[in-house]
Amino acid sequence: RDLGEMLGHVPGLTGFITEGRGSDSLLNLQFVTSASELSMLPFELAKVPSSTGKSSDDYLALSTATRICITRRIRSVEPSQVHWPTEKKPRILFIVGLDIDDDLRKKHRDILCDALAPWSEKPLDEGLLVELGPGEGADGESTVIGIRDELAKGYPYVHILAHGAETGATEVPSVGLLLPGPKRYKDEEEIDILTGDRFASILRSIATPRTLRPWR
């Protein structure tokens, strides 16, 4: 009832609902709120508002006089438009984690080669598929520095093959890519777990002609 009275004070809303009475068309009443407000107010339980500011005994979502559909969305900034490079040959950066066996890596590589085949003769044109990983025949190591430097060369597509591992650095479990880390001493094996936030930061740090954000 309180929500109905609140909606009754929204200028023009009551008249707009009244104009739709008896019509077969569906009226979409959309509430735009912030993310924190999204679940705080049960708008679906609001009573029908009136021009007097008081609410009636009928529920707004169950109104028989006017067919109303209540939806919600949050206040947000429209994402920047992404122009996929359809005129040029596609290039894929293939990142393989330390936790992937060679057989699975080869299967994925074969599938990526088949996907790129329409743009290239066999074998693939150099640079269309670049692999970073521990596997034999990889084009480079899948370290954080190696990934960052390779991404700087410009790749519209990134394919990641990894099972993932927990960092254990925070109270809340965080999962990331299991990658080789920096070796501070000779013959020392170090690992690095690249979390999603860190990887997104690397993608955003790459200079591009236009501002892009990672899409998945």
PDB file of C-alpha atoms in Angstrom:
ATOM      1  CA  ARG A   1       0.000   0.000   0.000  1.00  0.00           C
ATOM      2  CA  ASP A   2       2.865   2.395   0.836  1.00  0.00           C
ATOM      3  CA  LEU A   3       4.410   1.696  -2.560  1.00  0.00           C
ATOM      4  CA  GLY A   4       1.087   2.432  -4.246  1.00  0.00           C
ATOM      5  CA  GLU A   5       0.867   5.790  -2.482  1.00  0.00           C
ATOM      6  CA  MET A   6       4.463   6.568  -3.454  1.00  0.00           C
ATOM      7  CA  LEU A   7       3.771   5.769  -7.121  1.00  0.00           C
ATOM      8  CA  GLY A   8       0.667   7.945  -6.960  1.00  0.00           C
ATOM      9  CA  HIS A   9       2.904  10.985  -6.462  1.00  0.00           C
ATOM     10  CA  VAL A  10       4.900  10.313  -9.653  1.00  0.00           C
ATOM     11  CA  PRO A  11       3.767  13.046 -12.092  1.00  0.00           C
ATOM     12  CA  GLY A  12       1.773  11.650 -15.015  1.00  0.00           C
ATOM     13  CA  LEU A  13       1.981   7.995 -13.977  1.00  0.00           C
ATOM     14  CA  THR A  14      -1.611   7.659 -12.760  1.00  0.00           C
ATOM     15  CA  GLY A  15      -2.996   9.312 -15.897  1.00  0.00           C
ATOM     16  CA  PHE A  16      -0.869   7.104 -18.115  1.00  0.00           C
ATOM     17  CA  ILE A  17      -2.187   3.966 -16.402  1.00  0.00           C
ATOM     18  CA  THR A  18      -5.776   5.253 -16.616  1.00  0.00           C
ATOM     19  CA  GLU A  19      -5.482   5.933 -20.357  1.00  0.00           C
ATOM     20  CA  GLY A  20      -4.691   2.284 -20.967  1.00  0.00           C
ATOM     21  CA  ARG A  21      -7.874   0.952 -19.349  1.00  0.00           C
ATOM     22  CA  GLY A  22      -9.821  -1.435 -21.514  1.00  0.00           C
ATOM     23  CA  SER A  23      -7.020  -1.708 -24.047  1.00  0.00           C
ATOM     24  CA  ASP A  24      -5.680  -5.078 -25.167  1.00  0.00           C
ATOM     25  CA  SER A  25      -2.136  -3.706 -25.385  1.00  0.00           C
ATOM     26  CA  LEU A  26       0.346  -4.494 -22.647  1.00  0.00           C
ATOM     27  CA  LEU A  27       1.719  -1.579 -20.634  1.00  0.00           C
ATOM     28  CA  ASN A  28       5.377  -2.031 -19.607  1.00  0.00           C
ATOM     29  CA  LEU A  29       6.071  -0.258 -16.325  1.00  0.00           C
ATOM     30  CA  GLN A  30       9.842  -0.241 -15.871  1.00  0.00           C
ATOM     31  CA  PHE A  31      11.551   0.776 -12.636  1.00  0.00           C
ATOM     32  CA  VAL A  32      15.071   2.139 -13.029  1.00  0.00           C
ATOM     33  CA  THR A  33      17.038   1.888  -9.780  1.00  0.00           C
ATOM     34  CA  SER A  34      20.589   1.575  -8.585  1.00  0.00           C
ATOM     35  CA  ALA A  35      22.056  -1.876  -8.049  1.00  0.00           C
ATOM     36  CA  SER A  36      21.760  -1.542  -4.245  1.00  0.00           C
ATOM     37  CA  GLU A  37      18.065  -0.621  -4.524  1.00  0.00           C
ATOM     38  CA  LEU A  38      17.189  -3.394  -6.957  1.00  0.00           C
ATOM     39  CA  SER A  39      15.825  -5.872  -4.399  1.00  0.00           C
ATOM     40  CA  MET A  40      14.973  -3.524  -1.521  1.00  0.00           C
ATOM     41  CA  LEU A  41      11.494  -2.405  -2.620  1.00  0.00           C
ATOM     42  CA  PRO A  42       8.874  -5.002  -3.671  1.00  0.00           C
ATOM     43  CA  PHE A  43       7.329  -3.016  -6.546  1.00  0.00           C
ATOM     44  CA  GLU A  44       5.553  -6.175  -7.724  1.00  0.00           C
ATOM     45  CA  LEU A  45       3.405  -6.004  -4.566  1.00  0.00           C
ATOM     46  CA  ALA A  46       2.394  -2.360  -5.022  1.00  0.00           C
ATOM     47  CA  LYS A  47      -1.269  -1.423  -4.916  1.00  0.00           C
ATOM     48  CA  VAL A  48      -2.803   0.520  -7.810  1.00  0.00           C
ATOM     49  CA  PRO A  49      -2.049   4.261  -7.329  1.00  0.00           C
ATOM     50  CA  SER A  50      -4.748   6.898  -7.675  1.00  0.00           C
ATOM     51  CA  SER A  51      -4.726  10.578  -8.585  1.00  0.00           C
ATOM     52  CA  THR A  52      -5.464  11.428  -4.952  1.00  0.00           C
ATOM     53  CA  GLY A  53      -2.147   9.954  -3.853  1.00  0.00           C
ATOM     54  CA  LYS A  54      -3.934   7.112  -2.077  1.00  0.00           C
ATOM     55  CA  SER A  55      -3.782   3.537  -3.263  1.00  0.00           C
ATOM     56  CA  SER A  56      -6.716   1.242  -3.984  1.00  0.00           C
ATOM     57  CA  ASP A  57      -7.186  -2.301  -2.770  1.00  0.00           C
ATOM     58  CA  ASP A  58      -6.138  -3.848  -6.118  1.00  0.00           C
ATOM     59  CA  TYR A  59      -2.613  -4.961  -6.873  1.00  0.00           C
ATOM     60  CA  LEU A  60      -0.890  -3.094  -9.710  1.00  0.00           C
ATOM     61  CA  ALA A  61       0.594  -6.230 -11.293  1.00  0.00           C
ATOM     62  CA  LEU A  62      -2.817  -7.982 -11.210  1.00  0.00           C
ATOM     63  CA  SER A  63      -4.836  -5.071 -12.561  1.00  0.00           C
ATOM     64  CA  THR A  64      -7.683  -6.218 -14.816  1.00  0.00           C
ATOM     65  CA  ALA A  65      -8.534  -2.730 -16.076  1.00  0.00           C
ATOM     66  CA  THR A  66      -5.068  -2.201 -17.560  1.00  0.00           C
ATOM     67  CA  ARG A  67      -2.694  -4.993 -18.506  1.00  0.00           C
ATOM     68  CA  ILE A  68       0.587  -4.088 -16.840  1.00  0.00           C
ATOM     69  CA  CYS A  69       3.958  -5.852 -16.984  1.00  0.00           C
ATOM     70  CA  ILE A  70       6.434  -4.708 -14.325  1.00  0.00           C
ATOM     71  CA  THR A  71      10.148  -4.969 -15.150  1.00  0.00           C
ATOM     72  CA  ARG A  72      13.292  -3.564 -13.613  1.00  0.00           C
ATOM     73  CA  ARG A  73      16.760  -2.473 -14.656  1.00  0.00           C
ATOM     74  CA  ILE A  74      19.655  -0.695 -13.019  1.00  0.00           C
ATOM     75  CA  ARG A  75      21.161   2.644 -13.913  1.00  0.00           C
ATOM     76  CA  SER A  76      24.119   1.917 -16.147  1.00  0.00           C
ATOM     77  CA  VAL A  77      26.330   3.395 -18.819  1.00  0.00           C
ATOM     78  CA  GLU A  78      25.766   2.048 -22.293  1.00  0.00           C
ATOM     79  CA  PRO A  79      28.746  -0.101 -23.331  1.00  0.00           C
ATOM     80  CA  SER A  80      30.958   1.243 -26.059  1.00  0.00           C
ATOM     81  CA  GLN A  81      30.233  -0.128 -29.490  1.00  0.00           C
ATOM     82  CA  VAL A  82      32.657  -2.797 -30.617  1.00  0.00           C
ATOM     83  CA  HIS A  83      33.560  -3.060 -34.292  1.00  0.00           C
ATOM     84  CA  TRP A  84      34.756  -6.561 -35.048  1.00  0.00           C
ATOM     85  CA  PRO A  85      37.536  -6.654 -37.685  1.00  0.00           C
ATOM     86  CA  THR A  86      35.562  -8.525 -40.333  1.00  0.00           C
ATOM     87  CA  GLU A  87      37.583  -7.246 -43.284  1.00  0.00           C
ATOM     88  CA  LYS A  88      40.965  -8.480 -42.047  1.00  0.00           C
ATOM     89  CA  LYS A  89      42.083 -12.013 -41.345  1.00  0.00           C
ATOM     90  CA  PRO A  90      41.190 -13.075 -37.785  1.00  0.00           C
ATOM     91  CA  ARG A  91      44.071 -13.571 -35.362  1.00  0.00           C
ATOM     92  CA  ILE A  92      43.824 -15.748 -32.261  1.00  0.00           C
ATOM     93  CA  LEU A  93      46.073 -15.716 -29.222  1.00  0.00           C
ATOM     94  CA  PHE A  94      45.941 -19.229 -27.743  1.00  0.00           C
ATOM     95  CA  ILE A  95      46.893 -19.269 -24.031  1.00  0.00           C
ATOM     96  CA  VAL A  96      47.487 -22.671 -22.400  1.00  0.00           C
ATOM     97  CA  GLY A  97      47.759 -23.186 -18.647  1.00  0.00           C
ATOM     98  CA  LEU A  98      50.265 -25.397 -16.853  1.00  0.00           C
ATOM     99  CA  ASP A  99      47.474 -27.765 -15.815  1.00  0.00           C
ATOM    100  CA  ILE A 100      46.647 -28.878 -19.386  1.00  0.00           C
ATOM    101  CA  ASP A 101      48.035 -32.122 -20.797  1.00  0.00           C
ATOM    102  CA  ASP A 102      49.554 -32.143 -24.262  1.00  0.00           C
ATOM    103  CA  ASP A 103      46.826 -34.301 -25.816  1.00  0.00           C
ATOM    104  CA  LEU A 104      44.065 -31.860 -24.866  1.00  0.00           C
ATOM    105  CA  ARG A 105      46.204 -28.935 -26.045  1.00  0.00           C
ATOM    106  CA  LYS A 106      46.690 -30.522 -29.464  1.00  0.00           C
ATOM    107  CA  LYS A 107      42.952 -31.182 -29.837  1.00  0.00           C
ATOM    108  CA  HIS A 108      42.128 -27.554 -29.107  1.00  0.00           C
ATOM    109  CA  ARG A 109      44.832 -26.329 -31.460  1.00  0.00           C
ATOM    110  CA  ASP A 110      43.465 -28.523 -34.263  1.00  0.00           C
ATOM    111  CA  ILE A 111      39.968 -27.106 -33.734  1.00  0.00           C
ATOM    112  CA  LEU A 112      41.303 -23.527 -33.852  1.00  0.00           C
ATOM    113  CA  CYS A 113      43.238 -24.335 -37.028  1.00  0.00           C
ATOM    114  CA  ASP A 114      40.041 -25.676 -38.628  1.00  0.00           C
ATOM    115  CA  ALA A 115      38.193 -22.489 -37.605  1.00  0.00           C
ATOM    116  CA  LEU A 116      40.887 -20.337 -39.258  1.00  0.00           C
ATOM    117  CA  ALA A 117      41.168 -22.497 -42.380  1.00  0.00           C
ATOM    118  CA  PRO A 118      38.748 -20.383 -44.517  1.00  0.00           C
ATOM    119  CA  TRP A 119      41.140 -17.415 -44.189  1.00  0.00           C
ATOM    120  CA  SER A 120      44.361 -19.289 -44.928  1.00  0.00           C
ATOM    121  CA  GLU A 121      45.981 -22.042 -46.930  1.00  0.00           C
ATOM    122  CA  LYS A 122      47.425 -25.055 -45.153  1.00  0.00           C
ATOM    123  CA  PRO A 123      49.572 -24.662 -43.151  1.00  0.00           C
ATOM    124  CA  LEU A 124      48.124 -21.572 -41.531  1.00  0.00           C
ATOM    125  CA  ASP A 125      49.534 -18.196 -42.440  1.00  0.00           C
ATOM    126  CA  GLU A 126      52.102 -17.063 -39.919  1.00  0.00           C
ATOM    127  CA  GLY A 127      50.617 -14.992 -37.125  1.00  0.00           C
ATOM    128  CA  LEU A 128      46.990 -16.136 -37.448  1.00  0.00           C
ATOM    129  CA  LEU A 129      47.349 -18.503 -34.469  1.00  0.00           C
ATOM    130  CA  VAL A 130      49.943 -17.788 -31.800  1.00  0.00           C
ATOM    131  CA  GLU A 131      50.253 -20.196 -28.883  1.00  0.00           C
ATOM    132  CA  LEU A 132      51.649 -19.328 -25.471  1.00  0.00           C
ATOM    133  CA  GLY A 133      52.111 -22.269 -23.160  1.00  0.00           C
ATOM    134  CA  PRO A 134      54.301 -25.062 -21.849  1.00  0.00           C
ATOM    135  CA  GLY A 135      53.626 -27.405 -24.777  1.00  0.00           C
ATOM    136  CA  GLU A 136      56.231 -28.406 -27.313  1.00  0.00           C
ATOM    137  CA  GLY A 137      56.097 -26.156 -30.358  1.00  0.00           C
ATOM    138  CA  ALA A 138      54.532 -23.201 -28.513  1.00  0.00           C
ATOM    139  CA  ASP A 139      55.452 -19.764 -29.800  1.00  0.00           C
ATOM    140  CA  GLY A 140      56.285 -18.509 -26.321  1.00  0.00           C
ATOM    141  CA  GLU A 141      55.791 -19.002 -22.595  1.00  0.00           C
ATOM    142  CA  SER A 142      52.399 -18.236 -21.057  1.00  0.00           C
ATOM    143  CA  THR A 143      53.823 -15.969 -18.369  1.00  0.00           C
ATOM    144  CA  VAL A 144      52.088 -12.733 -17.396  1.00  0.00           C
ATOM    145  CA  ILE A 145      54.828 -10.721 -19.116  1.00  0.00           C
ATOM    146  CA  GLY A 146      54.685 -12.940 -22.198  1.00  0.00           C
ATOM    147  CA  ILE A 147      50.893 -12.592 -22.443  1.00  0.00           C
ATOM    148  CA  ARG A 148      51.040  -8.814 -22.000  1.00  0.00           C
ATOM    149  CA  ASP A 149      53.767  -8.357 -24.615  1.00  0.00           C
ATOM    150  CA  GLU A 150      51.987 -10.572 -27.132  1.00  0.00           C
ATOM    151  CA  LEU A 151      48.623  -8.876 -26.627  1.00  0.00           C
ATOM    152  CA  ALA A 152      50.286  -5.548 -27.400  1.00  0.00           C
ATOM    153  CA  LYS A 153      50.745  -6.778 -30.978  1.00  0.00           C
ATOM    154  CA  GLY A 154      46.965  -6.675 -31.454  1.00  0.00           C
ATOM    155  CA  TYR A 155      44.619  -9.658 -31.160  1.00  0.00           C
ATOM    156  CA  PRO A 156      40.835  -9.425 -31.598  1.00  0.00           C
ATOM    157  CA  TYR A 157      40.384 -12.939 -30.169  1.00  0.00           C
ATOM    158  CA  VAL A 158      41.910 -14.672 -27.141  1.00  0.00           C
ATOM    159  CA  HIS A 159      41.298 -18.375 -26.533  1.00  0.00           C
ATOM    160  CA  ILE A 160      42.184 -19.677 -23.065  1.00  0.00           C
ATOM    161  CA  LEU A 161      42.615 -23.360 -22.264  1.00  0.00           C
ATOM    162  CA  ALA A 162      43.015 -23.938 -18.521  1.00  0.00           C
ATOM    163  CA  HIS A 163      41.319 -25.741 -15.659  1.00  0.00           C
ATOM    164  CA  GLY A 164      42.297 -23.057 -13.142  1.00  0.00           C
ATOM    165  CA  ALA A 165      43.605 -23.068  -9.593  1.00  0.00           C
ATOM    166  CA  GLU A 166      42.815 -21.325  -6.308  1.00  0.00           C
ATOM    167  CA  THR A 167      45.171 -18.596  -5.180  1.00  0.00           C
ATOM    168  CA  GLY A 168      44.679 -19.150  -1.455  1.00  0.00           C
ATOM    169  CA  ALA A 169      45.806 -15.561  -0.875  1.00  0.00           C
ATOM    170  CA  THR A 170      42.471 -14.272   0.402  1.00  0.00           C
ATOM    171  CA  GLU A 171      39.747 -15.474   2.745  1.00  0.00           C
ATOM    172  CA  VAL A 172      37.313 -15.773  -0.160  1.00  0.00           C
ATOM    173  CA  PRO A 173      38.613 -18.386  -2.651  1.00  0.00           C
ATOM    174  CA  SER A 174      39.830 -16.778  -5.870  1.00  0.00           C
ATOM    175  CA  VAL A 175      40.426 -18.833  -9.011  1.00  0.00           C
ATOM    176  CA  GLY A 176      42.765 -17.984 -11.865  1.00  0.00           C
ATOM    177  CA  LEU A 177      44.958 -19.357 -14.633  1.00  0.00           C
ATOM    178  CA  LEU A 178      47.841 -21.557 -13.500  1.00  0.00           C
ATOM    179  CA  LEU A 179      50.851 -20.076 -15.295  1.00  0.00           C
ATOM    180  CA  PRO A 180      54.638 -20.244 -14.941  1.00  0.00           C
ATOM    181  CA  GLY A 181      55.951 -17.508 -12.664  1.00  0.00           C
ATOM    182  CA  PRO A 182      59.253 -15.655 -12.470  1.00  0.00           C
ATOM    183  CA  LYS A 183      62.305 -17.708 -11.528  1.00  0.00           C
ATOM    184  CA  ARG A 184      64.324 -15.865  -8.923  1.00  0.00           C
ATOM    185  CA  TYR A 185      66.921 -18.618  -8.630  1.00  0.00           C
ATOM    186  CA  LYS A 186      68.426 -21.099 -11.051  1.00  0.00           C
ATOM    187  CA  ASP A 187      66.441 -24.338 -11.465  1.00  0.00           C
ATOM    188  CA  GLU A 188      63.681 -22.934  -9.237  1.00  0.00           C
ATOM    189  CA  GLU A 189      60.148 -23.665 -10.408  1.00  0.00           C
ATOM    190  CA  GLU A 190      57.716 -20.839  -9.694  1.00  0.00           C
ATOM    191  CA  ILE A 191      54.018 -20.617 -10.512  1.00  0.00           C
ATOM    192  CA  ASP A 192      51.692 -17.675 -10.900  1.00  0.00           C
ATOM    193  CA  ILE A 193      47.899 -17.705 -10.659  1.00  0.00           C
ATOM    194  CA  LEU A 194      46.474 -15.032 -12.941  1.00  0.00           C
ATOM    195  CA  THR A 195      43.033 -14.072 -11.613  1.00  0.00           C
ATOM    196  CA  GLY A 196      40.247 -12.668 -13.762  1.00  0.00           C
ATOM    197  CA  ASP A 197      40.696  -9.149 -12.360  1.00  0.00           C
ATOM    198  CA  ARG A 198      44.418  -9.145 -13.164  1.00  0.00           C
ATOM    199  CA  PHE A 199      43.820 -10.532 -16.628  1.00  0.00           C
ATOM    200  CA  ALA A 200      41.136  -7.918 -17.325  1.00  0.00           C
ATOM    201  CA  SER A 201      43.596  -5.213 -16.243  1.00  0.00           C
ATOM    202  CA  ILE A 202      46.125  -6.520 -18.759  1.00  0.00           C
ATOM    203  CA  LEU A 203      43.531  -6.448 -21.530  1.00  0.00           C
ATOM    204  CA  ARG A 204      42.487  -2.894 -20.653  1.00  0.00           C
ATOM    205  CA  SER A 205      46.085  -1.683 -20.519  1.00  0.00           C
ATOM    206  CA  ILE A 206      46.703  -2.522 -24.168  1.00  0.00           C
ATOM    207  CA  ALA A 207      46.692   0.617 -26.310  1.00  0.00           C
ATOM    208  CA  THR A 208      43.991   0.413 -28.995  1.00  0.00           C
ATOM    209  CA  PRO A 209      42.536   2.898 -31.510  1.00  0.00           C
ATOM    210  CA  ARG A 210      39.338   2.991 -29.441  1.00  0.00           C
ATOM    211  CA  THR A 211      38.420   2.237 -25.867  1.00  0.00           C
ATOM    212  CA  LEU A 212      37.404  -1.395 -25.612  1.00  0.00           C
ATOM    213  CA  ARG A 213      36.476  -3.605 -22.728  1.00  0.00           C
ATOM    214  CA  PRO A 214      36.956  -7.386 -22.457  1.00  0.00           C
ATOM    215  CA  TRP A 215      34.011  -9.413 -23.772  1.00  0.00           C
ATOM    216  CA  ARG A 216      33.491 -13.074 -22.967  1.00  0.00           C
TER     217      ARG A 216
END
